[in-house]
Amino acid sequence: MFFSEFEDLTLRNSLRLQSRARWYCEVGTLDELKQALAHAQRQALPALVMGEGTNLVLGDEIPAVVIGLRLKGLAVADDRVTVAAGENWHRLVEHTLEQGLFGLENLALIPGAAGAAPVQNIGAYGIELSDRITDVSALHVPSGEHRTLSAAECGFSYRNSLFRGNSDWIITGLTLQLSRDQDPCVTYPDLQRYLAARDQQVDARAVFNAVVAIRRSKLPDPSVLPNAGSFFKNPVVSESEAEALRTRLPDMPWHATGNGDIKLSAAWLIDRAGLKGRRRGGFQVSEQHALVLVNRDEGSAADLRELVAEIRRQIADDYGVDLEIEPVVYPA
Ligand code: FAD
Ligand code: NAP
């Protein structure tokens, strides 16, 4: 197996942060993955698994053995799909639709590898991965055992799971429970508006097409303007905090989480605070979508840190709300 030293990761992360890994390798089998971990142990370095690098904020130097996970394979059995970690997520969504298997259409066009999807329990337009997943296969690094974890064992919650920030587990594959029957979820206003304007039958294919079209029109394309999608999680606050804010900001959108708390829109707060378009060095709050930070001109990790600190400070000062970063920052 080949390990390259001081590998440039700039083109391997969607924020195009200039970053170098002490060691880098790509693995296509479980055995190669174990060899990569053995290399990390020999070098007394941690291992960092990477899918497609669309949810990572990398430092200038990565003192780790970075493992590009390229495990491939996909199997359909009745209405269950098992996919290897290295397959592309959006291609999986397309493939299941082509097979007449429904349930993933709201999660179309989310960038990244299938193996990374459980890490933050990817979600969009009212569906989360945890609504469809039955189990995850993963290598337990401390014991070297390859195990199957039930969905319950994965600890899924809003943009979070057992796997986030946890180097003990490397996901090698996952199984999804889909359906031959269609049950389209169109609870989000953008989807409703898009479909109503076209007056067409609301089936899974129509939802897929709508999600793809809306995302293309709303979100900056990382291959044109480097970004990591939403940079902040939507803050979840108590009902009384939300009420106090709504007295000051009557037009503020909010959504009940179902367990007594209220989810606010981080994009709305950032926009309202006048931060859209704010720039620090090469990084900018997207003019297109306030939740996305774009790398306009070879922005550095320091530029990004400065912009993030400014946004968090202003949102805390103006609204008393703490914004949490969504992508994984490495080193932490
Ligand atoms: P990476 O960035 O490579 O890795 C992310 C984290 O997961 C890292 O900590 C990494 O170590 C870990 N990891 C990766 N693979 C494994 C593995 N096999 N085992 C264990 N740990 C692993 N997310 C949403 O939830 N909803 C959206 O709608 C959405 N839209 C986006 C839109 C854009 C334009 C962009 C750029 C991002 C968006 N994201 C969204 C975030 C991102 O697409 C997801 O988090 C995606 O799952 C990341 O996949 P990746 O392969 O790029 O992961
Ligand atoms: P949007 O549809 O304009 O909605 C704004 C916010 O309101 C969203 O953040 C969403 O929360 C919430 N929302 C809207 N309708 C809701 C409903 N019926 N019930 C509960 N919450 C509701 O959002 P957008 O920015 O264009 O994104 C569309 C979808 O894609 C969202 O689900 C978003 O999370 C997802 N997305 C995620 C990323 C990422 O990197 N994580 C990037 C782009 C888009 P939620 O965010 O909780 O859904």
Tab-separated table of C-alpha atoms and ligand atoms in Angstrom:
chain	number	residue	atom	x	y	z
A	1	MET	CA	0.000	0.000	0.000
A	2	PHE	CA	1.209	3.489	-0.843
A	3	PHE	CA	1.391	6.249	1.756
A	4	SER	CA	2.270	9.721	0.514
A	5	GLU	CA	3.962	12.214	2.799
A	6	PHE	CA	2.890	15.846	3.167
A	7	GLU	CA	-0.036	15.346	0.795
A	8	ASP	CA	-1.742	18.537	-0.385
A	9	LEU	CA	-5.433	18.333	0.597
A	10	THR	CA	-6.492	21.646	-0.993
A	11	LEU	CA	-8.385	19.979	-3.818
A	12	ARG	CA	-9.747	17.294	-1.500
A	13	ASN	CA	-11.844	19.642	0.681
A	14	SER	CA	-14.796	21.601	-0.670
A	15	LEU	CA	-13.783	24.793	1.177
A	16	ARG	CA	-10.469	24.682	-0.752
A	17	LEU	CA	-8.542	25.383	2.433
A	18	GLN	CA	-4.828	24.961	1.874
A	19	SER	CA	-3.917	22.044	4.034
A	20	ARG	CA	-1.259	19.324	4.135
A	21	ALA	CA	-1.602	15.864	5.623
A	22	ARG	CA	1.460	14.359	7.303
A	23	TRP	CA	0.464	11.088	5.601
A	24	TYR	CA	-2.262	10.253	3.070
A	25	CYS	CA	-3.513	6.998	1.590
A	26	GLU	CA	-6.581	5.609	-0.146
A	27	VAL	CA	-8.163	2.305	0.848
A	28	GLY	CA	-10.458	0.119	-1.237
A	29	THR	CA	-10.795	-2.894	1.074
A	30	LEU	CA	-11.220	-3.612	4.768
A	31	ASP	CA	-7.751	-5.151	4.803
A	32	GLU	CA	-6.215	-1.949	3.373
A	33	LEU	CA	-8.120	0.069	5.978
A	34	LYS	CA	-6.515	-2.062	8.701
A	35	GLN	CA	-3.069	-1.549	7.098
A	36	ALA	CA	-3.644	2.219	7.121
A	37	LEU	CA	-4.547	2.099	10.822
A	38	ALA	CA	-1.437	0.030	11.525
A	39	HIS	CA	0.629	2.705	9.740
A	40	ALA	CA	-0.933	5.376	11.984
A	41	GLN	CA	-0.075	3.312	15.042
A	42	ARG	CA	3.537	2.879	13.884
A	43	GLN	CA	3.826	6.633	13.327
A	44	ALA	CA	2.140	7.341	16.692
A	45	LEU	CA	-0.374	9.550	14.877
A	46	PRO	CA	-4.162	9.622	14.879
A	47	ALA	CA	-6.102	8.533	11.783
A	48	LEU	CA	-8.545	10.870	10.039
A	49	VAL	CA	-11.053	9.259	7.692
A	50	MET	CA	-12.203	11.347	4.756
A	51	GLY	CA	-15.084	10.778	2.392
A	52	GLU	CA	-15.381	13.591	-0.144
A	53	GLY	CA	-14.288	16.404	2.203
A	54	THR	CA	-17.508	18.455	1.947
A	55	ASN	CA	-18.080	18.820	5.676
A	56	LEU	CA	-14.577	19.408	6.956
A	57	VAL	CA	-12.742	22.541	8.057
A	58	LEU	CA	-9.086	21.604	7.805
A	59	GLY	CA	-6.177	23.341	9.529
A	60	ASP	CA	-3.002	24.254	7.622
A	61	GLU	CA	-1.212	21.121	8.841
A	62	ILE	CA	-2.937	17.800	9.567
A	63	PRO	CA	-0.770	15.808	11.979
A	64	ALA	CA	-2.498	12.522	11.114
A	65	VAL	CA	-2.678	9.646	8.674
A	66	VAL	CA	-5.534	10.784	6.449
A	67	ILE	CA	-7.431	7.833	5.001
A	68	GLY	CA	-9.452	8.377	1.825
A	69	LEU	CA	-12.175	5.732	2.130
A	70	ARG	CA	-12.958	4.206	-1.283
A	71	LEU	CA	-14.874	1.026	-0.313
A	72	LYS	CA	-17.316	0.303	-3.163
A	73	GLY	CA	-20.430	-1.800	-3.614
A	74	LEU	CA	-24.194	-1.702	-3.577
A	75	ALA	CA	-26.735	-4.484	-3.126
A	76	VAL	CA	-30.519	-4.409	-3.274
A	77	ALA	CA	-32.580	-7.096	-1.508
A	78	ASP	CA	-36.348	-6.560	-1.741
A	79	ASP	CA	-36.786	-3.043	-0.414
A	80	ARG	CA	-33.492	-2.881	1.487
A	81	VAL	CA	-30.316	-1.347	0.082
A	82	THR	CA	-26.857	-1.982	1.444
A	83	VAL	CA	-24.195	0.444	0.295
A	84	ALA	CA	-20.455	0.641	0.915
A	85	ALA	CA	-19.036	3.753	2.566
A	86	GLY	CA	-17.123	4.974	-0.502
A	87	GLU	CA	-20.130	5.246	-2.835
A	88	ASN	CA	-21.355	8.738	-3.686
A	89	TRP	CA	-24.531	9.674	-1.779
A	90	HIS	CA	-26.390	11.453	-4.596
A	91	ARG	CA	-25.678	8.638	-7.047
A	92	LEU	CA	-27.161	6.245	-4.484
A	93	VAL	CA	-30.323	8.392	-4.303
A	94	GLU	CA	-30.577	8.354	-8.130
A	95	HIS	CA	-29.957	4.623	-8.276
A	96	THR	CA	-32.663	3.778	-5.733
A	97	LEU	CA	-35.228	5.878	-7.631
A	98	GLU	CA	-34.286	4.109	-10.872
A	99	GLN	CA	-34.886	0.788	-9.091
A	100	GLY	CA	-38.379	1.914	-8.036
A	101	LEU	CA	-37.308	2.245	-4.402
A	102	PHE	CA	-38.625	5.332	-2.661
A	103	GLY	CA	-37.746	7.279	0.456
A	104	LEU	CA	-34.485	9.096	-0.282
A	105	GLU	CA	-35.792	11.720	-2.742
A	106	ASN	CA	-35.740	14.603	-0.205
A	107	LEU	CA	-32.040	13.891	0.396
A	108	ALA	CA	-31.055	14.394	-3.257
A	109	LEU	CA	-27.954	16.406	-4.159
A	110	ILE	CA	-26.410	16.314	-0.680
A	111	PRO	CA	-22.703	16.151	-1.498
A	112	GLY	CA	-20.402	13.545	-0.040
A	113	ALA	CA	-19.920	9.821	0.433
A	114	ALA	CA	-22.519	7.388	1.765
A	115	GLY	CA	-20.211	6.453	4.655
A	116	ALA	CA	-20.209	10.024	5.955
A	117	ALA	CA	-24.005	10.307	5.877
A	118	PRO	CA	-24.559	8.732	9.335
A	119	VAL	CA	-21.870	10.934	10.916
A	120	GLN	CA	-24.097	14.001	11.126
A	121	ASN	CA	-27.321	12.137	10.333
A	122	ILE	CA	-27.736	14.099	7.084
A	123	GLY	CA	-31.080	15.766	6.652
A	124	ALA	CA	-32.983	17.998	4.281
A	125	TYR	CA	-36.572	18.957	3.461
A	126	GLY	CA	-38.071	17.163	6.443
A	127	ILE	CA	-36.284	13.796	6.138
A	128	GLU	CA	-33.227	12.624	8.060
A	129	LEU	CA	-31.072	9.612	7.308
A	130	SER	CA	-32.220	8.145	10.640
A	131	ASP	CA	-35.756	7.902	9.177
A	132	ARG	CA	-34.463	5.344	6.650
A	133	ILE	CA	-31.442	3.569	8.132
A	134	THR	CA	-31.634	0.139	9.765
A	135	ASP	CA	-27.980	-0.495	10.582
A	136	VAL	CA	-24.401	0.603	10.070
A	137	SER	CA	-21.357	-1.614	9.648
A	138	ALA	CA	-18.238	-0.129	11.157
A	139	LEU	CA	-14.731	-0.985	12.197
A	140	HIS	CA	-14.271	-0.508	15.924
A	141	VAL	CA	-10.728	0.884	15.972
A	142	PRO	CA	-9.714	0.091	19.585
A	143	SER	CA	-10.670	-3.614	19.268
A	144	GLY	CA	-10.108	-4.068	15.517
A	145	GLU	CA	-13.539	-5.732	15.292
A	146	HIS	CA	-15.875	-5.201	12.355
A	147	ARG	CA	-19.339	-4.798	13.876
A	148	THR	CA	-22.943	-4.112	12.909
A	149	LEU	CA	-24.686	-1.396	14.899
A	150	SER	CA	-28.449	-1.053	14.948
A	151	ALA	CA	-29.913	2.390	14.237
A	152	ALA	CA	-30.692	2.733	17.960
A	153	GLU	CA	-27.035	2.057	18.847
A	154	CYS	CA	-25.934	4.845	16.451
A	155	GLY	CA	-27.454	7.531	18.725
A	156	PHE	CA	-28.884	9.621	15.895
A	157	SER	CA	-30.234	13.076	16.687
A	158	TYR	CA	-30.480	16.420	14.856
A	159	ARG	CA	-27.240	16.614	12.763
A	160	ASN	CA	-25.501	14.340	15.225
A	161	SER	CA	-24.689	10.701	16.003
A	162	LEU	CA	-22.361	8.434	17.930
A	163	PHE	CA	-19.822	8.830	15.077
A	164	ARG	CA	-19.399	12.621	15.089
A	165	GLY	CA	-16.025	13.623	16.503
A	166	ASN	CA	-15.450	10.010	17.522
A	167	SER	CA	-12.366	8.347	16.052
A	168	ASP	CA	-13.228	4.960	17.616
A	169	TRP	CA	-15.507	4.062	14.701
A	170	ILE	CA	-14.939	3.920	10.936
A	171	ILE	CA	-18.138	3.347	8.988
A	172	THR	CA	-17.688	0.800	6.204
A	173	GLY	CA	-21.293	0.550	5.008
A	174	LEU	CA	-24.961	1.063	5.804
A	175	THR	CA	-28.333	-0.515	5.155
A	176	LEU	CA	-31.442	1.479	4.335
A	177	GLN	CA	-35.052	0.427	4.545
A	178	LEU	CA	-36.843	1.943	1.536
A	179	SER	CA	-40.274	1.313	0.095
A	180	ARG	CA	-41.869	0.167	-3.162
A	181	ASP	CA	-44.795	2.441	-2.252
A	182	GLN	CA	-44.550	6.171	-2.597
A	183	ASP	CA	-45.200	8.443	0.369
A	184	PRO	CA	-43.832	11.847	-0.697
A	185	CYS	CA	-42.902	14.265	2.108
A	186	VAL	CA	-43.661	17.851	1.074
A	187	THR	CA	-43.799	19.728	4.364
A	188	TYR	CA	-41.232	22.420	3.448
A	189	PRO	CA	-42.646	25.628	1.938
A	190	ASP	CA	-40.050	25.792	-0.886
A	191	LEU	CA	-41.038	22.307	-2.049
A	192	GLN	CA	-44.749	23.064	-1.784
A	193	ARG	CA	-44.364	26.288	-3.785
A	194	TYR	CA	-42.216	24.616	-6.456
A	195	LEU	CA	-44.636	21.735	-6.956
A	196	ALA	CA	-47.775	23.885	-6.779
A	197	ALA	CA	-46.389	26.231	-9.446
A	198	ARG	CA	-45.991	23.284	-11.828
A	199	ASP	CA	-49.322	21.690	-11.020
A	200	GLN	CA	-47.945	18.201	-11.571
A	201	GLN	CA	-48.482	14.877	-9.862
A	202	VAL	CA	-46.633	14.859	-6.536
A	203	ASP	CA	-44.712	11.607	-6.667
A	204	ALA	CA	-41.196	10.662	-5.578
A	205	ARG	CA	-39.680	11.572	-8.965
A	206	ALA	CA	-41.340	15.009	-8.855
A	207	VAL	CA	-39.990	15.589	-5.318
A	208	PHE	CA	-36.500	14.489	-6.424
A	209	ASN	CA	-36.594	16.864	-9.411
A	210	ALA	CA	-37.910	19.697	-7.237
A	211	VAL	CA	-35.226	19.230	-4.559
A	212	VAL	CA	-32.488	19.163	-7.213
A	213	ALA	CA	-33.839	22.302	-8.923
A	214	ILE	CA	-34.375	24.247	-5.676
A	215	ARG	CA	-30.935	23.356	-4.334
A	216	ARG	CA	-29.270	24.333	-7.628
A	217	SER	CA	-31.005	27.711	-7.551
A	218	LYS	CA	-30.540	28.433	-3.825
A	219	LEU	CA	-27.112	27.132	-2.896
A	220	PRO	CA	-23.710	28.213	-4.201
A	221	ASP	CA	-22.119	25.325	-6.118
A	222	PRO	CA	-18.928	24.270	-4.254
A	223	SER	CA	-17.164	23.521	-7.549
A	224	VAL	CA	-17.618	27.195	-8.521
A	225	LEU	CA	-17.548	28.915	-5.111
A	226	PRO	CA	-15.897	26.641	-2.527
A	227	ASN	CA	-18.068	26.053	0.558
A	228	ALA	CA	-19.144	23.408	3.075
A	229	GLY	CA	-22.913	23.913	2.889
A	230	SER	CA	-24.558	25.265	6.031
A	231	PHE	CA	-21.790	26.497	8.279
A	232	PHE	CA	-23.929	26.730	11.419
A	233	LYS	CA	-26.566	24.431	12.871
A	234	ASN	CA	-30.022	25.888	13.375
A	235	PRO	CA	-30.074	26.853	17.064
A	236	VAL	CA	-32.547	25.028	19.271
A	237	VAL	CA	-33.781	27.142	22.210
A	238	SER	CA	-36.399	26.867	24.938
A	239	GLU	CA	-39.949	28.056	24.293
A	240	SER	CA	-39.475	31.003	26.660
A	241	GLU	CA	-36.276	32.140	24.905
A	242	ALA	CA	-38.025	31.868	21.531
A	243	GLU	CA	-41.006	33.831	22.864
A	244	ALA	CA	-38.765	36.636	24.124
A	245	LEU	CA	-37.081	36.845	20.712
A	246	ARG	CA	-40.410	36.786	18.887
A	247	THR	CA	-41.591	39.791	20.895
A	248	ARG	CA	-38.620	41.727	19.513
A	249	LEU	CA	-38.656	40.096	16.067
A	250	PRO	CA	-42.275	39.310	15.167
A	251	ASP	CA	-41.399	38.112	11.654
A	252	MET	CA	-38.755	35.624	12.891
A	253	PRO	CA	-39.386	32.090	11.531
A	254	TRP	CA	-39.404	29.233	14.062
A	255	HIS	CA	-40.323	25.555	14.151
A	256	ALA	CA	-41.366	23.429	17.120
A	257	THR	CA	-39.052	20.418	17.454
A	258	GLY	CA	-41.789	18.245	18.952
A	259	ASN	CA	-40.107	17.901	22.338
A	260	GLY	CA	-40.933	21.308	23.744
A	261	ASP	CA	-38.022	23.232	22.214
A	262	ILE	CA	-38.007	25.647	19.308
A	263	LYS	CA	-35.696	25.510	16.277
A	264	LEU	CA	-34.714	28.921	14.939
A	265	SER	CA	-33.367	29.701	11.481
A	266	ALA	CA	-29.652	30.508	11.708
A	267	ALA	CA	-29.756	31.852	8.126
A	268	TRP	CA	-32.528	34.306	9.027
A	269	LEU	CA	-30.686	35.569	12.131
A	270	ILE	CA	-27.441	36.079	10.188
A	271	ASP	CA	-29.278	37.890	7.417
A	272	ARG	CA	-31.220	40.016	9.903
A	273	ALA	CA	-27.987	40.949	11.715
A	274	GLY	CA	-26.789	42.468	8.435
A	275	LEU	CA	-23.991	39.951	8.001
A	276	LYS	CA	-24.864	38.740	4.486
A	277	GLY	CA	-21.929	39.591	2.233
A	278	ARG	CA	-19.588	40.262	5.209
A	279	ARG	CA	-16.032	39.453	4.170
A	280	ARG	CA	-12.836	38.671	6.029
A	281	GLY	CA	-9.842	38.041	3.776
A	282	GLY	CA	-10.853	35.491	1.155
A	283	PHE	CA	-13.966	34.258	3.024
A	284	GLN	CA	-17.432	35.749	2.752
A	285	VAL	CA	-20.976	35.155	4.014
A	286	SER	CA	-22.644	34.099	0.762
A	287	GLU	CA	-24.854	36.782	-0.826
A	288	GLN	CA	-27.000	33.885	-2.065
A	289	HIS	CA	-27.554	32.042	1.253
A	290	ALA	CA	-26.588	33.539	4.629
A	291	LEU	CA	-25.811	30.141	6.194
A	292	VAL	CA	-23.092	29.358	3.681
A	293	LEU	CA	-19.562	30.746	3.976
A	294	VAL	CA	-17.821	30.867	0.609
A	295	ASN	CA	-14.145	30.972	-0.215
A	296	ARG	CA	-14.014	33.800	-2.773
A	297	ASP	CA	-10.295	34.241	-3.128
A	298	GLU	CA	-7.859	31.699	-1.687
A	299	GLY	CA	-9.149	32.311	1.829
A	300	SER	CA	-7.079	30.884	4.658
A	301	ALA	CA	-8.140	29.009	7.772
A	302	ALA	CA	-7.285	32.214	9.700
A	303	ASP	CA	-9.658	34.296	7.489
A	304	LEU	CA	-12.401	31.743	8.078
A	305	ARG	CA	-11.806	31.691	11.842
A	306	GLU	CA	-12.027	35.495	11.949
A	307	LEU	CA	-15.292	35.583	9.985
A	308	VAL	CA	-16.820	32.791	12.078
A	309	ALA	CA	-15.836	34.517	15.345
A	310	GLU	CA	-17.369	37.774	14.136
A	311	ILE	CA	-20.663	36.114	13.155
A	312	ARG	CA	-20.932	34.186	16.421
A	313	ARG	CA	-20.105	37.291	18.472
A	314	GLN	CA	-22.672	39.443	16.696
A	315	ILE	CA	-25.455	36.836	16.871
A	316	ALA	CA	-24.737	36.335	20.590
A	317	ASP	CA	-24.711	40.119	21.218
A	318	ASP	CA	-27.800	40.915	19.122
A	319	TYR	CA	-29.999	37.924	19.959
A	320	GLY	CA	-28.389	36.073	22.870
A	321	VAL	CA	-28.159	32.976	20.655
A	322	ASP	CA	-25.110	30.707	20.506
A	323	LEU	CA	-24.377	29.472	16.983
A	324	GLU	CA	-22.746	26.054	16.766
A	325	ILE	CA	-20.480	25.200	13.825
A	326	GLU	CA	-21.889	22.345	11.732
A	327	PRO	CA	-18.863	20.995	9.789
A	328	VAL	CA	-16.176	19.035	11.595
A	329	VAL	CA	-13.131	21.164	12.460
A	330	TYR	CA	-9.834	19.235	12.290
A	331	PRO	CA	-7.665	19.551	14.300
A	332	ALA	CA	-10.434	20.499	16.752
B	1	FAD	P1	-16.254	14.414	4.867
B	1	FAD	O1	-16.290	15.901	4.782
B	1	FAD	O2	-15.162	13.740	4.143
B	1	FAD	O3	-16.199	14.013	6.410
B	1	FAD	C1	-17.059	14.626	7.345
B	1	FAD	C2	-16.808	14.008	8.727
B	1	FAD	O4	-17.206	12.654	8.723
B	1	FAD	C3	-15.329	14.005	9.148
B	1	FAD	O5	-15.271	14.139	10.536
B	1	FAD	C4	-14.857	12.621	8.760
B	1	FAD	O6	-13.766	12.196	9.534
B	1	FAD	C5	-16.099	11.801	9.056
B	1	FAD	N1	-16.231	10.623	8.204
B	1	FAD	C6	-16.310	10.613	6.845
B	1	FAD	N2	-16.458	9.342	6.405
B	1	FAD	C7	-16.478	8.548	7.519
B	1	FAD	C8	-16.592	7.157	7.735
B	1	FAD	N3	-16.729	6.298	6.715
B	1	FAD	N4	-16.548	6.688	9.002
B	1	FAD	C9	-16.423	7.535	10.052
B	1	FAD	N5	-16.302	8.876	9.918
B	1	FAD	C10	-16.329	9.368	8.667
B	1	FAD	N6	-25.535	18.063	5.037
B	1	FAD	C11	-26.798	17.771	5.406
B	1	FAD	O7	-27.022	17.097	6.420
B	1	FAD	N7	-27.867	18.211	4.674
B	1	FAD	C12	-27.717	18.949	3.558
B	1	FAD	O8	-28.699	19.304	2.913
B	1	FAD	C13	-26.390	19.294	3.159
B	1	FAD	N8	-26.179	20.078	2.083
B	1	FAD	C14	-24.912	20.427	1.736
B	1	FAD	C15	-24.722	21.263	0.630
B	1	FAD	C16	-23.448	21.634	0.239
B	1	FAD	C17	-23.273	22.527	-0.953
B	1	FAD	C18	-22.316	21.126	0.946
B	1	FAD	C19	-20.929	21.470	0.494
B	1	FAD	C20	-22.495	20.316	2.051
B	1	FAD	C21	-23.790	19.967	2.469
B	1	FAD	N9	-24.028	19.153	3.588
B	1	FAD	C22	-25.306	18.816	3.947
B	1	FAD	C23	-22.889	18.635	4.375
B	1	FAD	C24	-22.243	17.367	3.755
B	1	FAD	O9	-22.692	17.182	2.456
B	1	FAD	C25	-22.586	16.109	4.556
B	1	FAD	O10	-22.181	16.258	5.889
B	1	FAD	C26	-21.913	14.867	3.973
B	1	FAD	O11	-22.413	13.715	4.596
B	1	FAD	C27	-20.391	14.897	4.098
B	1	FAD	O12	-19.856	13.839	3.329
B	1	FAD	P2	-18.308	13.765	2.982
B	1	FAD	O13	-18.037	12.452	2.354
B	1	FAD	O14	-17.891	14.937	2.188
B	1	FAD	O15	-17.666	13.827	4.440
B	2	NAP	P1	-35.444	26.501	3.950
B	2	NAP	O1	-36.260	25.511	3.220
B	2	NAP	O2	-35.355	27.896	3.439
B	2	NAP	O3	-35.889	26.532	5.472
B	2	NAP	C1	-35.219	27.415	6.391
B	2	NAP	C2	-35.041	26.680	7.703
B	2	NAP	O4	-36.308	26.422	8.257
B	2	NAP	C3	-34.364	25.364	7.457
B	2	NAP	O5	-33.140	25.439	8.069
B	2	NAP	C4	-35.282	24.304	8.022
B	2	NAP	O6	-34.688	23.535	9.057
B	2	NAP	C5	-36.450	25.070	8.635
B	2	NAP	N1	-37.739	24.572	8.122
B	2	NAP	C6	-38.385	24.964	7.004
B	2	NAP	N2	-39.566	24.335	6.900
B	2	NAP	C7	-39.665	23.518	7.977
B	2	NAP	C8	-40.656	22.606	8.428
B	2	NAP	N3	-41.806	22.396	7.759
B	2	NAP	N4	-40.419	21.931	9.571
B	2	NAP	C9	-39.283	22.106	10.255
B	2	NAP	N5	-38.293	22.945	9.864
B	2	NAP	C10	-38.491	23.658	8.747
B	2	NAP	O7	-33.942	25.954	4.104
B	2	NAP	P2	-32.743	25.895	3.062
B	2	NAP	O8	-31.605	26.593	3.673
B	2	NAP	O9	-33.179	26.252	1.688
B	2	NAP	O10	-32.399	24.334	3.093
B	2	NAP	C11	-33.340	23.379	2.650
B	2	NAP	C12	-33.068	22.052	3.327
B	2	NAP	O11	-31.785	21.577	2.940
B	2	NAP	C13	-33.055	22.159	4.848
B	2	NAP	O12	-33.606	20.994	5.392
B	2	NAP	C14	-31.586	22.268	5.179
B	2	NAP	O13	-31.262	21.736	6.445
B	2	NAP	C15	-30.948	21.438	4.066
B	2	NAP	N6	-29.596	21.951	3.768
B	2	NAP	C16	-28.596	21.588	4.609
B	2	NAP	C17	-27.306	22.020	4.379
B	2	NAP	C18	-26.177	21.565	5.267
B	2	NAP	O14	-25.029	21.754	4.921
B	2	NAP	N7	-26.471	20.957	6.390
B	2	NAP	C19	-27.030	22.838	3.285
B	2	NAP	C20	-28.094	23.213	2.473
B	2	NAP	C21	-29.378	22.755	2.707
B	2	NAP	P3	-33.705	22.268	8.812
B	2	NAP	O15	-32.404	22.851	8.349
B	2	NAP	O16	-33.656	21.665	10.173
B	2	NAP	O17	-34.341	21.381	7.803
